[in-house]
Amino acid sequence: MTAAAGVLAAGCVGIVGVAGASPHEGTTDNTVAAAAASTPHAAEQPEAARTATRQAPAPGGTTKPPTRPRPTATPPNPPAATTKPPQPPQPSSTAKPPKPPKTDGKHTGRATFHSTGMGSCGQVSNDRDLVVALSSELMPGYPSPNCGKKIRVSYKGKSVDVTVTDTSPGSGRYDLDLSPAAFDRLGDRSQGTLYGVTWKFL
């Protein structure tokens, strides 16, 4: 083959190669390249856009709405007051003088004698009067309801009637404190005390 023939052959192959290529291939490659160039890479996107993409819920998700806060428990009712209103003062009753104990019947005690004078009944007596002083239990109040009463005293077959004129604080309930003249009617003053005397109100 001559040199001119080789050059001619090479030129034909080049023409066939160009002619065999699809006229759309070059256009498609150019379009893809242009779209890639116009779309920014993920790394080049702004931080706010990437954050919004991560936080946005996927469509059709099952995220529940926020739970409403439960109402607080109702405070208990305060206990009812139990304090009663003050009562009005009651009128005080007038104190009555104590009643003397019953002296009906015959009583037994001991008999002593004392120096007479002003007694608790408001009467002045002397040693020659036939008077007697009774115990505090039988002479309540002032003057006592027993003031001025007469009693009959008996001892070993002897008796004397005396009048109540005074109170003997140291005597027992049914003991008698006679005037010297009354005591002499029953016994000797040297004895000092007569035990077992009996007496009753007349």
GROMACS .gro file of N, CA and C in nm, residues 16 43 98 101 132 153 177:
model
   21
   16VAL      N    1  -1.611   0.741   1.014
   16VAL     CA    2  -1.709   0.640   1.060
   16VAL      C    3  -1.731   0.648   1.208
   43ALA      N    4  -2.288   1.895   5.213
   43ALA     CA    5  -2.195   1.958   5.306
   43ALA      C    6  -2.197   2.107   5.294
   98PRO      N    7  -7.696   2.692  15.696
   98PRO     CA    8  -7.704   2.547  15.716
   98PRO      C    9  -7.803   2.512  15.825
  101PRO      N   10  -7.817   1.983  16.268
  101PRO     CA   11  -7.846   1.839  16.260
  101PRO      C   12  -7.962   1.804  16.350
  132VAL      N   13  -7.579   2.610  17.923
  132VAL     CA   14  -7.492   2.509  17.864
  132VAL      C   15  -7.442   2.558  17.727
  153VAL      N   16  -8.052   1.733  18.122
  153VAL     CA   17  -7.931   1.651  18.132
  153VAL      C   18  -7.949   1.558  18.253
  177ASP      N   19  -7.094   2.142  17.768
  177ASP     CA   20  -7.007   2.224  17.854
  177ASP      C   21  -7.098   2.310  17.941
   0.00000   0.00000   0.00000
